[in-house]
mmCIF file of C-alpha atoms and ligand atoms in Angstrom:
data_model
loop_
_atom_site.group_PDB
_atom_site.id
_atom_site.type_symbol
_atom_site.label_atom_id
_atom_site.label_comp_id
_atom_site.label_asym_id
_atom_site.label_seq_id
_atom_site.Cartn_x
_atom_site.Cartn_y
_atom_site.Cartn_z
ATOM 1 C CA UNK A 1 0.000 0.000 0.000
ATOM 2 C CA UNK A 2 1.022 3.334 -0.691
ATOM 3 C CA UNK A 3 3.652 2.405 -3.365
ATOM 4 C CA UNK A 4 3.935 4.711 -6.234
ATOM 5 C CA UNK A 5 5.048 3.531 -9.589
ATOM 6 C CA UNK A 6 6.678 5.707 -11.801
ATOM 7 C CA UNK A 7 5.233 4.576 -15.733
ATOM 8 C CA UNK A 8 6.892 7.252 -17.865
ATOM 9 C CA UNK A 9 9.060 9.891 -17.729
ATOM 10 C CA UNK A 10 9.622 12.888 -20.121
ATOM 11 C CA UNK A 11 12.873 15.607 -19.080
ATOM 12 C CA UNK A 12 11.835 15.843 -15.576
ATOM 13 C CA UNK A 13 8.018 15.226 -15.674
ATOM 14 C CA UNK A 14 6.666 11.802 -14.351
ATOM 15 C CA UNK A 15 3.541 9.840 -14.783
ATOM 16 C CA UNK A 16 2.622 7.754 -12.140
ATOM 17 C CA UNK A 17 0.027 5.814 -9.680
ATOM 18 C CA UNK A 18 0.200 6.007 -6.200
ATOM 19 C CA UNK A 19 -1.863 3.544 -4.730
ATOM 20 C CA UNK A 20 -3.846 4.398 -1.507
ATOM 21 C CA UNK A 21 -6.199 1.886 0.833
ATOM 22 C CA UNK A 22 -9.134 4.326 -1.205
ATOM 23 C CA UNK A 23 -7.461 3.278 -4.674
ATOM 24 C CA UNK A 24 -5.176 4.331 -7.233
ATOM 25 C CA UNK A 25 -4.337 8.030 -7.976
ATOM 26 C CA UNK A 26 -2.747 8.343 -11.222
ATOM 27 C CA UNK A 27 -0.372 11.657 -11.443
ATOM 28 C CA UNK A 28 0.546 14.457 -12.142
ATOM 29 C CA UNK A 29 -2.598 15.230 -10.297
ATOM 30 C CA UNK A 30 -4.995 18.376 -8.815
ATOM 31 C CA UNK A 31 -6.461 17.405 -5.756
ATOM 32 C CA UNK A 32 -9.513 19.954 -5.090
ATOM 33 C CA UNK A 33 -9.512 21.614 -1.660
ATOM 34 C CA UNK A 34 -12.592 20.557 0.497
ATOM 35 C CA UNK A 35 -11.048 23.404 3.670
ATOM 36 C CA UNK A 36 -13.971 22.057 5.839
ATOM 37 C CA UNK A 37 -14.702 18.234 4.896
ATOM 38 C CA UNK A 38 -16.425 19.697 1.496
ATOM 39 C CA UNK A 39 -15.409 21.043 -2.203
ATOM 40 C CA UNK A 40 -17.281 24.373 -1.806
ATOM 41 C CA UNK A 41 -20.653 24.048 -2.967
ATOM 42 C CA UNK A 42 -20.589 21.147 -4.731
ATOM 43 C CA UNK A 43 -21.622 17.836 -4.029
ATOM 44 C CA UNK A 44 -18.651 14.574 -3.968
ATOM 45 C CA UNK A 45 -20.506 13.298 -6.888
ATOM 46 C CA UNK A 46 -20.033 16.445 -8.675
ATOM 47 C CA UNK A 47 -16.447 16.489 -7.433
ATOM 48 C CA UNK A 48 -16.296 12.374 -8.826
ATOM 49 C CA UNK A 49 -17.496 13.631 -12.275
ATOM 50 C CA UNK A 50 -14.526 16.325 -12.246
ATOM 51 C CA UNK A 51 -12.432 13.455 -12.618
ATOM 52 C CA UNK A 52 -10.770 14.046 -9.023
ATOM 53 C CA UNK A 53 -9.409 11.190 -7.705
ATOM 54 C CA UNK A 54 -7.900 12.572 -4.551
ATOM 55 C CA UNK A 55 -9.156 15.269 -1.936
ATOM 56 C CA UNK A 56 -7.377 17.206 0.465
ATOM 57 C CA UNK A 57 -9.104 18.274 3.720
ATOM 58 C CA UNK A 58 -7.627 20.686 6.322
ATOM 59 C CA UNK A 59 -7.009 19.661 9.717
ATOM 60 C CA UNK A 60 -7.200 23.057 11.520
ATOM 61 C CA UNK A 61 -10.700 23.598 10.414
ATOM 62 C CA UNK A 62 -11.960 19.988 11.121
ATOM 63 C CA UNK A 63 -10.117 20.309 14.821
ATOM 64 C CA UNK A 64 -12.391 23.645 15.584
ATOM 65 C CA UNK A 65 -15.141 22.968 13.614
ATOM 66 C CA UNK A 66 -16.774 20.537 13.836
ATOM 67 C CA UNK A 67 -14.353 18.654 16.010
ATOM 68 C CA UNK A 68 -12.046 15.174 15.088
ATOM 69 C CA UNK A 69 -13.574 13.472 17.815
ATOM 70 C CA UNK A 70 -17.553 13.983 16.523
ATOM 71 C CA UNK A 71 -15.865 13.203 13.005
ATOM 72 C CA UNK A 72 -14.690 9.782 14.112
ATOM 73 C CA UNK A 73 -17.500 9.258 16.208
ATOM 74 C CA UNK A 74 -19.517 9.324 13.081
ATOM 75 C CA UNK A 75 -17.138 7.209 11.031
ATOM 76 C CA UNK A 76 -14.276 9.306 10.182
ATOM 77 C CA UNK A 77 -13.885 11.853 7.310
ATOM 78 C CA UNK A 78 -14.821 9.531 4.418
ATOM 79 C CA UNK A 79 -18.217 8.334 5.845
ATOM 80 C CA UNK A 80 -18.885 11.573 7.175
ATOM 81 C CA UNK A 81 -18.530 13.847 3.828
ATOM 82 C CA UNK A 82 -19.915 10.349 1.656
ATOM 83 C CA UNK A 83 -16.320 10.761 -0.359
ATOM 84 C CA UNK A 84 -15.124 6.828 -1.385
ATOM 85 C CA UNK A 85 -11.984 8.069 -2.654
ATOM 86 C CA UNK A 86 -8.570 8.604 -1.183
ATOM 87 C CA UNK A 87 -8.043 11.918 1.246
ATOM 88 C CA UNK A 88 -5.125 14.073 2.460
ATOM 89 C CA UNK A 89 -5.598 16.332 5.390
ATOM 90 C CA UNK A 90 -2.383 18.466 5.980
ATOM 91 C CA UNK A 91 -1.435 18.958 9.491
ATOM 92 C CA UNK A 92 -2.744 22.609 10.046
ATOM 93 C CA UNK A 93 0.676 24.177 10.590
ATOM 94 C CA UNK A 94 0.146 26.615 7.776
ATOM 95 C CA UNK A 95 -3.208 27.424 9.184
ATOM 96 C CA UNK A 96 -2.408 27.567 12.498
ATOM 97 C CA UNK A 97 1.115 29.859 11.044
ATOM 98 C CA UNK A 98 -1.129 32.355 8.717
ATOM 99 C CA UNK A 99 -4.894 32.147 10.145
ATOM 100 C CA UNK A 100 -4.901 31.974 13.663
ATOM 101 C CA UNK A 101 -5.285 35.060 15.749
ATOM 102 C CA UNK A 102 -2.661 35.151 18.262
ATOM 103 C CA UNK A 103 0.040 32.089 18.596
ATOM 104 C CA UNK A 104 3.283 31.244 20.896
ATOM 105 C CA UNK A 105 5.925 29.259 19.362
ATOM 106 C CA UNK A 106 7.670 26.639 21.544
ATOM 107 C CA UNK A 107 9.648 24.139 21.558
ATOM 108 C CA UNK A 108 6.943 21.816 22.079
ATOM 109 C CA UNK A 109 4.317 23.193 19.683
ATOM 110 C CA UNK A 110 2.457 25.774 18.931
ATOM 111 C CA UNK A 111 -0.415 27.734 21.417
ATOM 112 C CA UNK A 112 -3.126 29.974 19.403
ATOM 113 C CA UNK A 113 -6.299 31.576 19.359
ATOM 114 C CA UNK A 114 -9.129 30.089 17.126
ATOM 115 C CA UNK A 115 -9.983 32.402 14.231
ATOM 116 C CA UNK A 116 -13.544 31.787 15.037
ATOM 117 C CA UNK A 117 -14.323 32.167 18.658
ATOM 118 C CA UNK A 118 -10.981 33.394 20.230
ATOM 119 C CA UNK A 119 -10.503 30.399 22.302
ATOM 120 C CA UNK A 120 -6.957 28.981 23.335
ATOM 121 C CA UNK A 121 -5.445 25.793 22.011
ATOM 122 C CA UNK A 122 -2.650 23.918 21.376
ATOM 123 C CA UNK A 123 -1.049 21.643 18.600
ATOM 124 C CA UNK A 124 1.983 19.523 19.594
ATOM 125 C CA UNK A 125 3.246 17.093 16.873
ATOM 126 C CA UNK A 126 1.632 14.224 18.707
ATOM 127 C CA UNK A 127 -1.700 15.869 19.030
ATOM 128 C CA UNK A 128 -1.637 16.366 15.354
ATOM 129 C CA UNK A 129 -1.206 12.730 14.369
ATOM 130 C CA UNK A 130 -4.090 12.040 16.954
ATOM 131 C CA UNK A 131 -6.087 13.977 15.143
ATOM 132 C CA UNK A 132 -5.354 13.328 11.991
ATOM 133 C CA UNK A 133 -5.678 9.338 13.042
ATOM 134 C CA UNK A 134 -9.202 10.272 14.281
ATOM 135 C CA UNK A 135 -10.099 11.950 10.906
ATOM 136 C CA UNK A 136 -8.996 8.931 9.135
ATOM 137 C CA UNK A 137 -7.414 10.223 5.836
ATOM 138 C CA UNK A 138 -5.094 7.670 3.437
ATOM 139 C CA UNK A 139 -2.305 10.497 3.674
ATOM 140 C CA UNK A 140 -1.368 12.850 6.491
ATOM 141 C CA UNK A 141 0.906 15.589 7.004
ATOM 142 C CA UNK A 142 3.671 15.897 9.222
ATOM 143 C CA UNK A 143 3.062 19.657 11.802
ATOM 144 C CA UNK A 144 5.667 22.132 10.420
ATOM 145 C CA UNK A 145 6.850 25.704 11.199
ATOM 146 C CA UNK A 146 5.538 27.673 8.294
ATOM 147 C CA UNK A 147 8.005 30.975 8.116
ATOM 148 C CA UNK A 148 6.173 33.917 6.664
ATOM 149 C CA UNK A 149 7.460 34.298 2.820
ATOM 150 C CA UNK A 150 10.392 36.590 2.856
ATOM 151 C CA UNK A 151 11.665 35.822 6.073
ATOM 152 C CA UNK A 152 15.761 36.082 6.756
ATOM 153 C CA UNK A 153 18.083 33.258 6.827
ATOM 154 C CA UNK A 154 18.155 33.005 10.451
ATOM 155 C CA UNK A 155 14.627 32.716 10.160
ATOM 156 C CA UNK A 156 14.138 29.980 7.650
ATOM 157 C CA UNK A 157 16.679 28.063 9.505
ATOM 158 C CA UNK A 158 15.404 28.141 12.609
ATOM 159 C CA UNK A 159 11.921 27.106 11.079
ATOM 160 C CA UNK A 160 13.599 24.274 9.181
ATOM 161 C CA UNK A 161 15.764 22.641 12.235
ATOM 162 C CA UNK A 162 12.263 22.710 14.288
ATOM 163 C CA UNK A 163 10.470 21.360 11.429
ATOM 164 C CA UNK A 164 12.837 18.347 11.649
ATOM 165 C CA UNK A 165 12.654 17.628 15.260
ATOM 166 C CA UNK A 166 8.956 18.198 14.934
ATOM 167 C CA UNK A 167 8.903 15.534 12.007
ATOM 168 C CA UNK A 168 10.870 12.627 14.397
ATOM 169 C CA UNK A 169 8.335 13.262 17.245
ATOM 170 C CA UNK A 170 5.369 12.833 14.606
ATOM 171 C CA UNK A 171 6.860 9.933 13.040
ATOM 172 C CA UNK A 172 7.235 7.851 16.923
ATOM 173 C CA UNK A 173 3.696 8.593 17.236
ATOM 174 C CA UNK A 174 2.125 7.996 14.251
ATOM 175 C CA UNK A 175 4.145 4.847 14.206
ATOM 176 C CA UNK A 176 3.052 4.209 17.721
ATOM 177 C CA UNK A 177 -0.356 4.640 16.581
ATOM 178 C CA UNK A 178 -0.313 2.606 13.363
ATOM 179 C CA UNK A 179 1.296 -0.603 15.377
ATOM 180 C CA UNK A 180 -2.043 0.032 17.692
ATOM 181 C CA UNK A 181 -3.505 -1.924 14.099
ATOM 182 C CA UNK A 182 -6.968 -0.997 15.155
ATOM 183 C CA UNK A 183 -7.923 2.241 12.887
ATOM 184 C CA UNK A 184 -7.463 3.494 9.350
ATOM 185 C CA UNK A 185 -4.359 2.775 7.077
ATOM 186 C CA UNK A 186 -2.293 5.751 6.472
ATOM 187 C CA UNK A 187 0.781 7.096 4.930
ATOM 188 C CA UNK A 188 3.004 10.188 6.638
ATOM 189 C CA UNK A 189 4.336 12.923 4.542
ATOM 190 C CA UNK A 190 6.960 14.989 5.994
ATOM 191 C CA UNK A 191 7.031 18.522 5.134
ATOM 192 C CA UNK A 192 10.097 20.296 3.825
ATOM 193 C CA UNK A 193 10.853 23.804 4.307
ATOM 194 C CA UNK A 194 13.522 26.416 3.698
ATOM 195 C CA UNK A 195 12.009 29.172 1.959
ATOM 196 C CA UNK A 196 14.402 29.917 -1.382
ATOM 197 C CA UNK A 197 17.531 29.318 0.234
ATOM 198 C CA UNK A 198 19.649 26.405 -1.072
ATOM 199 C CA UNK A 199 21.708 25.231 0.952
ATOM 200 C CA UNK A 200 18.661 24.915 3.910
ATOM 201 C CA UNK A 201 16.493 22.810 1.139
ATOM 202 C CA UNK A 202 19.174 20.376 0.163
ATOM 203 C CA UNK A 203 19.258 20.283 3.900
ATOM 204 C CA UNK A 204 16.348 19.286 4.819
ATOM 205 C CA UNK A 205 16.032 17.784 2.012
ATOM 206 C CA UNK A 206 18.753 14.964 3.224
ATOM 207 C CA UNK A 207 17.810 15.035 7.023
ATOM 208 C CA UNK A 208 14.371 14.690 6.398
ATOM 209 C CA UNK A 209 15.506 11.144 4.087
ATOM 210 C CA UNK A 210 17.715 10.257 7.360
ATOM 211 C CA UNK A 211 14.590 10.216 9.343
ATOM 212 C CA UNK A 212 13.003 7.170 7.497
ATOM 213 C CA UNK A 213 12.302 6.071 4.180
ATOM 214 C CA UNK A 214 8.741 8.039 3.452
ATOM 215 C CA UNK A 215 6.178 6.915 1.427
ATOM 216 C CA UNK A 216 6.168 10.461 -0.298
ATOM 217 C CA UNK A 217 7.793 14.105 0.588
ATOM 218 C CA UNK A 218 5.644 17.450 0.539
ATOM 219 C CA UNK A 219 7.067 20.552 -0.611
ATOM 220 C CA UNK A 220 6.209 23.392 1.778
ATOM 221 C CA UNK A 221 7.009 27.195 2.014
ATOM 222 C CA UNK A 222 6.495 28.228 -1.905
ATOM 223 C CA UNK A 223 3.927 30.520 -3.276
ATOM 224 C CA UNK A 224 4.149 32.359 -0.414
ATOM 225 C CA UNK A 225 4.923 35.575 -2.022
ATOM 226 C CA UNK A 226 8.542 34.585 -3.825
ATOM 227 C CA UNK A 227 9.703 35.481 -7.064
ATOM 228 C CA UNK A 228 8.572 32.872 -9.605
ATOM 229 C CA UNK A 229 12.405 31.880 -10.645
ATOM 230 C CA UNK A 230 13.065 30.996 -7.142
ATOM 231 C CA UNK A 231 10.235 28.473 -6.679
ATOM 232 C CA UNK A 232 11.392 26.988 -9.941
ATOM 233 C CA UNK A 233 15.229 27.129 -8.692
ATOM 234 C CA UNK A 234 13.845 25.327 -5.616
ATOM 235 C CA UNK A 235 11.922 22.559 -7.301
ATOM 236 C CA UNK A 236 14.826 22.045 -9.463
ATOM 237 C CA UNK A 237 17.444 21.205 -6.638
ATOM 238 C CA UNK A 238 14.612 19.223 -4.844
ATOM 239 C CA UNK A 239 14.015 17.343 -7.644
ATOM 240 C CA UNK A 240 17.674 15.922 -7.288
ATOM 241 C CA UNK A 241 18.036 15.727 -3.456
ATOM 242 C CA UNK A 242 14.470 13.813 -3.553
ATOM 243 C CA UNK A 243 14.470 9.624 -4.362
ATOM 244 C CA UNK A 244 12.654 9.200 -7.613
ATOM 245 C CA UNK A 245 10.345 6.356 -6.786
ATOM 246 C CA UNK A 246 8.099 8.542 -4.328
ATOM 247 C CA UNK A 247 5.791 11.266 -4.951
ATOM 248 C CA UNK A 248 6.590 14.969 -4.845
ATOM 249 C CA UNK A 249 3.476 17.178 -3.138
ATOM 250 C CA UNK A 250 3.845 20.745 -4.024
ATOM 251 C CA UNK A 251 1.711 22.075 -1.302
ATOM 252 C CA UNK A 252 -0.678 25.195 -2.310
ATOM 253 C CA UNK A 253 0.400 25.222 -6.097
ATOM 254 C CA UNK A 254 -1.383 26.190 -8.079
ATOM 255 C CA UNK A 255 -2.451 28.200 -10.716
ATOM 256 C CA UNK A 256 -2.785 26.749 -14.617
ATOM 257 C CA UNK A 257 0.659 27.702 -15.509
ATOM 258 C CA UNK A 258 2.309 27.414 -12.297
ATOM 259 C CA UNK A 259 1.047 23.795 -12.319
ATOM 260 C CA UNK A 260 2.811 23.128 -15.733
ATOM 261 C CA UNK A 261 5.933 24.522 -14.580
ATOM 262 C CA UNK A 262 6.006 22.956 -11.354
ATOM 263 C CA UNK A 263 4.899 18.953 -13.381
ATOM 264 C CA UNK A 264 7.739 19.955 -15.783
ATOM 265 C CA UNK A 265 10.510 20.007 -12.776
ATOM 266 C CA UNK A 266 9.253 16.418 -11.196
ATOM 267 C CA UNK A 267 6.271 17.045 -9.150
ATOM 268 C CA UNK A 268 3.478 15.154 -8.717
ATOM 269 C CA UNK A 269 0.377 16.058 -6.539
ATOM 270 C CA UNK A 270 -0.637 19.496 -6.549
ATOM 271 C CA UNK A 271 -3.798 21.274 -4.750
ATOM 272 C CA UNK A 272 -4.973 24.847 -4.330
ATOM 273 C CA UNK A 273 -8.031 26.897 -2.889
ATOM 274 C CA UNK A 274 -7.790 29.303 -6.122
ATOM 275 C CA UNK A 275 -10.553 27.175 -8.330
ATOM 276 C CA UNK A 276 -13.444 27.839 -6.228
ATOM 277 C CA UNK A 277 -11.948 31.044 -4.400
ATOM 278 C CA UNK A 278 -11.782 32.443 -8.014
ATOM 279 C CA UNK A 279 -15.130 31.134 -8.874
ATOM 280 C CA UNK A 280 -16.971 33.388 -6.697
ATOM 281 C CA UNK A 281 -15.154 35.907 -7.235
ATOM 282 C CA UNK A 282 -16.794 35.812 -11.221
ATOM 283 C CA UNK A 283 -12.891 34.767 -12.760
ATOM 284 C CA UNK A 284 -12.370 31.599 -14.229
ATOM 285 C CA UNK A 285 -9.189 30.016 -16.858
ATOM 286 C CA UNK A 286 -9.858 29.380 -20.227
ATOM 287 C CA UNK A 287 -6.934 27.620 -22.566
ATOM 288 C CA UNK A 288 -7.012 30.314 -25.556
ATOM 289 C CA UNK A 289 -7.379 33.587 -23.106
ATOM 290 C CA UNK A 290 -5.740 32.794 -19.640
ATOM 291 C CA UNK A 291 -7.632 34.380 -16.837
ATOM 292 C CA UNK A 292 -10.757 35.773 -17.729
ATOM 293 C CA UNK A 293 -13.553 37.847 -15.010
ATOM 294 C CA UNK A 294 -17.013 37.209 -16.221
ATOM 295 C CA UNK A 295 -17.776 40.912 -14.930
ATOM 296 C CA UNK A 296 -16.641 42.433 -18.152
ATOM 297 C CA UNK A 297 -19.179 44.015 -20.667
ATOM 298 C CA UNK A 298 -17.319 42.407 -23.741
ATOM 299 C CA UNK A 299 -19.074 39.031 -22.457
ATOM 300 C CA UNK A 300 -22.172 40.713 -22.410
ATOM 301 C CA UNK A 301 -24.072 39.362 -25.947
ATOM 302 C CA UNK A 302 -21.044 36.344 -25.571
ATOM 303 C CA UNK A 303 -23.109 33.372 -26.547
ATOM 304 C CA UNK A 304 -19.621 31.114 -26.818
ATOM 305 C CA UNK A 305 -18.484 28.721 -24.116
ATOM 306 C CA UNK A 306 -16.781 29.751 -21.422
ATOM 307 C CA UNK A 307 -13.761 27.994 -22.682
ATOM 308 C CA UNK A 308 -15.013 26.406 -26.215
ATOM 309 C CA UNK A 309 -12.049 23.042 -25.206
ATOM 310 C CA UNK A 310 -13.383 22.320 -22.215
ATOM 311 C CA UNK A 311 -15.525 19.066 -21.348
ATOM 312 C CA UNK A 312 -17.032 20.254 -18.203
ATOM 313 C CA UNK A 313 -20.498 20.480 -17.391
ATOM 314 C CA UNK A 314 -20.636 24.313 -17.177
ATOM 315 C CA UNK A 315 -18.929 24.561 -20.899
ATOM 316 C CA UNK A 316 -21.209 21.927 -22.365
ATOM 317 C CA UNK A 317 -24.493 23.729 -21.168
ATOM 318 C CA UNK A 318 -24.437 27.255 -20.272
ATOM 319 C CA UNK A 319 -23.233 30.341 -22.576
ATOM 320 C CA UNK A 320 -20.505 33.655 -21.300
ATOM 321 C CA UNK A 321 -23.573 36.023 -21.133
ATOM 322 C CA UNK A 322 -25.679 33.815 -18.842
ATOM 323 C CA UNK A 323 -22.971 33.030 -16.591
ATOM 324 C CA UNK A 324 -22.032 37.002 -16.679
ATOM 325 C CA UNK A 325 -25.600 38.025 -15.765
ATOM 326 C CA UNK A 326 -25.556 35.076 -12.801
ATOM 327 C CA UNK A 327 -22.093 36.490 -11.848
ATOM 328 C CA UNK A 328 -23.077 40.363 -12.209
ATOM 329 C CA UNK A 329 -26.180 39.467 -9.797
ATOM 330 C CA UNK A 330 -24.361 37.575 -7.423
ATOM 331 C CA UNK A 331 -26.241 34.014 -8.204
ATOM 332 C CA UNK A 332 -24.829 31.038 -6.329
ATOM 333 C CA UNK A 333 -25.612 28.986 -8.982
ATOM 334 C CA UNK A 334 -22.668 31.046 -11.047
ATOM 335 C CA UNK A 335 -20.333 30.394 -8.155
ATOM 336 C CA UNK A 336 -21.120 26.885 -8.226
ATOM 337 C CA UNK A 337 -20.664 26.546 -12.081
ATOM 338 C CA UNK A 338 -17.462 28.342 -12.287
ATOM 339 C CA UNK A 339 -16.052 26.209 -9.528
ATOM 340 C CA UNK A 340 -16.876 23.105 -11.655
ATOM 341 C CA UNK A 341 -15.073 24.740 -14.692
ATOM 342 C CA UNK A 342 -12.337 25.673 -12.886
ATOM 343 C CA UNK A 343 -11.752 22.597 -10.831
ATOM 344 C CA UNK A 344 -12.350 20.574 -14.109
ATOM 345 C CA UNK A 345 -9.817 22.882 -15.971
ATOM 346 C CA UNK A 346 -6.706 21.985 -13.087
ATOM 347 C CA UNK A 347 -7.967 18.128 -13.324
ATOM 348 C CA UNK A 348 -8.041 18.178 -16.622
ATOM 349 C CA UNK A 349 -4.565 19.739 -17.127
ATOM 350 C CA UNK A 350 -3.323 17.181 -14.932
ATOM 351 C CA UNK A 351 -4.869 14.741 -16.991
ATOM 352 C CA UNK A 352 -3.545 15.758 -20.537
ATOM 353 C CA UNK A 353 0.211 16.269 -18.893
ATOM 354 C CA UNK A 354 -0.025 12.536 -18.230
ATOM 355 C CA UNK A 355 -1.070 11.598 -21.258
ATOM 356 C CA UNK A 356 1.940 13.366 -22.691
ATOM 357 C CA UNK A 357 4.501 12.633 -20.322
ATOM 358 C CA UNK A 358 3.289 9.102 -21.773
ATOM 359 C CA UNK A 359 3.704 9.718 -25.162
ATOM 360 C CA UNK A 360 7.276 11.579 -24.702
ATOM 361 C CA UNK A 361 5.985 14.653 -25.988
ATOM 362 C CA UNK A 362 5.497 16.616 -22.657
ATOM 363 C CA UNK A 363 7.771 19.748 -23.321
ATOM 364 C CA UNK A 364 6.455 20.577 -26.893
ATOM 365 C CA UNK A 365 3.093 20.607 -25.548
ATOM 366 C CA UNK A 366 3.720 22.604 -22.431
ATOM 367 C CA UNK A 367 5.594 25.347 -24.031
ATOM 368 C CA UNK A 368 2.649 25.552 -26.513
ATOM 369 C CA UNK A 369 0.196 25.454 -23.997
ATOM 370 C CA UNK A 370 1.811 28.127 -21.938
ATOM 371 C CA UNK A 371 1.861 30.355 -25.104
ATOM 372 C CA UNK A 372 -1.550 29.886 -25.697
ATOM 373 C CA UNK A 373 -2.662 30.352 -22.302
ATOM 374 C CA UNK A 374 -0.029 33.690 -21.579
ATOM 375 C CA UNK A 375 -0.987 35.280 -24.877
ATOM 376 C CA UNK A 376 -2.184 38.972 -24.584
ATOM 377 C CA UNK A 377 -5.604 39.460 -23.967
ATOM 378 C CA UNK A 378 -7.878 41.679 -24.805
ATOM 379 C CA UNK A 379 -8.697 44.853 -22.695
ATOM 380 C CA UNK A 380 -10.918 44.238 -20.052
HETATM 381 ZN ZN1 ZN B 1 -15.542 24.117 -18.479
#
């Protein structure tokens, strides 16, 4: 369980399966962010017709809200959300790092206020494998010290040598747990910081390796404000300092084109809260015109798809100027078509980069794709 097979390879870009006790999850691949044990406003069937194979479900929220214990009282995340597929929760550091009202950082863990009600907590390492054992997800993530983007060296390094010590006190418990043999099966990711300086990433890059032989590595502490070239730099060495034959996570990436980059420099599983953040906000990505918002007037008498390549349901039924009028009045029904599109458009993306790594004509297609998508648009 939890082996991941590496079919094809094209440059740097791999096509794979990871299998998971909630079956196979073949990759490069978008997993859609349900925050709060759901995709927002849609349904898991509609998020099974997407083509989504895996789901990623945040462990902050589900600790406040409505509680791990109440989720595994009633059967644990999959039973509770009716989602038969395979789900990642990640371990709420970069909630706890970026959301949470008021924190202290300590040796031990990490004491903050909930966003929601101002009450006190606490993670610890341990407490975050507990919960993430009560949740029941195929693959959890390891607590980590999420620097704020920019930080100093001194800064990223001290975040990096606690993430470490952090990830040896989750591993003894979540091995303690697992050898308890009651519960689900489950696979620990570490996370690896660093920010974008080399010489900490290679680091914990290795030390992380020395810890034990994971079943898959996450990449944490990019898009967080850097400049483009450096996240590629990053994924780059990482590529190298990472053992082939297990998956690569880049954690919060991405957008369309980010995504292509980041498949074209060797990783893997990818997920993001832009898709349905950007859906109600009226924007959504179309292959010939990159970003569009439906606000505009030129979509006004549009009676074309919203993106005439797409296979989604939104593209195959409804027309621009409908979905600008929904959008312009503030419809949920627009918010929950343009998260279908969008979703559909990172799955799908996913999907064709597979197909191509597979065919050994991966870079061709991605620097066409990116030229297509990048191309100048008209004024807004
Ligand atoms: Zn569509």
């Amino acid at each position: 369980m939890f082996e991941y097979r590496v079919e094809a390879t094209d440059g740097c870009a791999r096509a794979g399966t990871l299998s998971t006790p909630h079956g196979p999850i073949p990759t490069p691949a978008f997993m859609p962010v349900g925050t709060l044990g759901v995709v927002k406003t849609l349904t898991t069937e509609e998020v099974d017709a997407l083509g989504a194979r895996m789901i990623l479900a945040n462990t902050y929220h589900l600790y406040l809200r409505p509680g791990h214990e109440l989720v595994e009282e009633l059967g644990g995340l999959h039973a509770f959300m009716r989602w038969r597929g395979p789900i990642l929760t990640d371990s709420g550091g970069f909630q706890v790092f970026s959301l949470a009202n008021i924190r202290r950082v300590y040796d031990d863990g990490v004491a903050f206020q909930s966003h929601i009600d101002g009450s006190t907590h606490t993670f610890t390492p341990e407490s975050v494998m507990d919960i993430q054992r009560a949740l029941g997800a195929d693959v959890v993530m390891a607590f980590d010290e999420c620097p704020p983007g920019g930080c100093d060296r001194s800064k990223a390094e001290a975040a990096g040598a606690r993430t470490l010590e952090w990830l040896a006190r989750c591993r003894d418990r979540f091995t303690e747990l697992a050898n308890r043999g009651a519960g689900p099966r489950q696979a620990l990711f570490p996370v690896l910081q660093g920010n974008v300086f080399d010489d900490i990433r290679l680091d914990q890059a290795r030390r992380a390796r020395e810890l034990d032989d994971w079943k898959g590595y996450g990449i944490g502490g990019l898009s967080v404000g850097e400049a483009k070239a450096d996240m590629w730099r990053t994924l780059e060495l990482l590529d190298s300092a990472l053992p082939t034959d297990r998956p690569r996570y880049l954690m919060g990436v991405g957008y369309p084109d980010d995504l292509l980059e980041a498949i074209a420099r060797g990783c893997d599983l990818f997920d993001c809260v832009a898709p349905t953040r950007n859906a109600r906000h009226g924007t959504a990505w179309t292959s010939a015109e990159g970003q569009v918002n439906l606000k505009a007037a030129r979509f006004r008498r549009d009676t074309g798809a919203l993106d005439p390549s797409c296979d989604c349901y939104t593209c195959a039924r409804y027309d621009r100027a409908y979905l600008r009028h929904m959008v312009v009045a503030s419809e949920w029904l627009a918010m929950r078509l343009l998260s279908i599109h969008n979703l559909r458009f990172l799955v799908r993306l996913g999907e064709e980069a597979r197909s191509r790594i597979t065919e050994g004509a991966f870079e061709p297609w991605r620097s066409e794709w990116l030229e297509r998508y990048r191309q100048e648009r008209r004024a807004e």
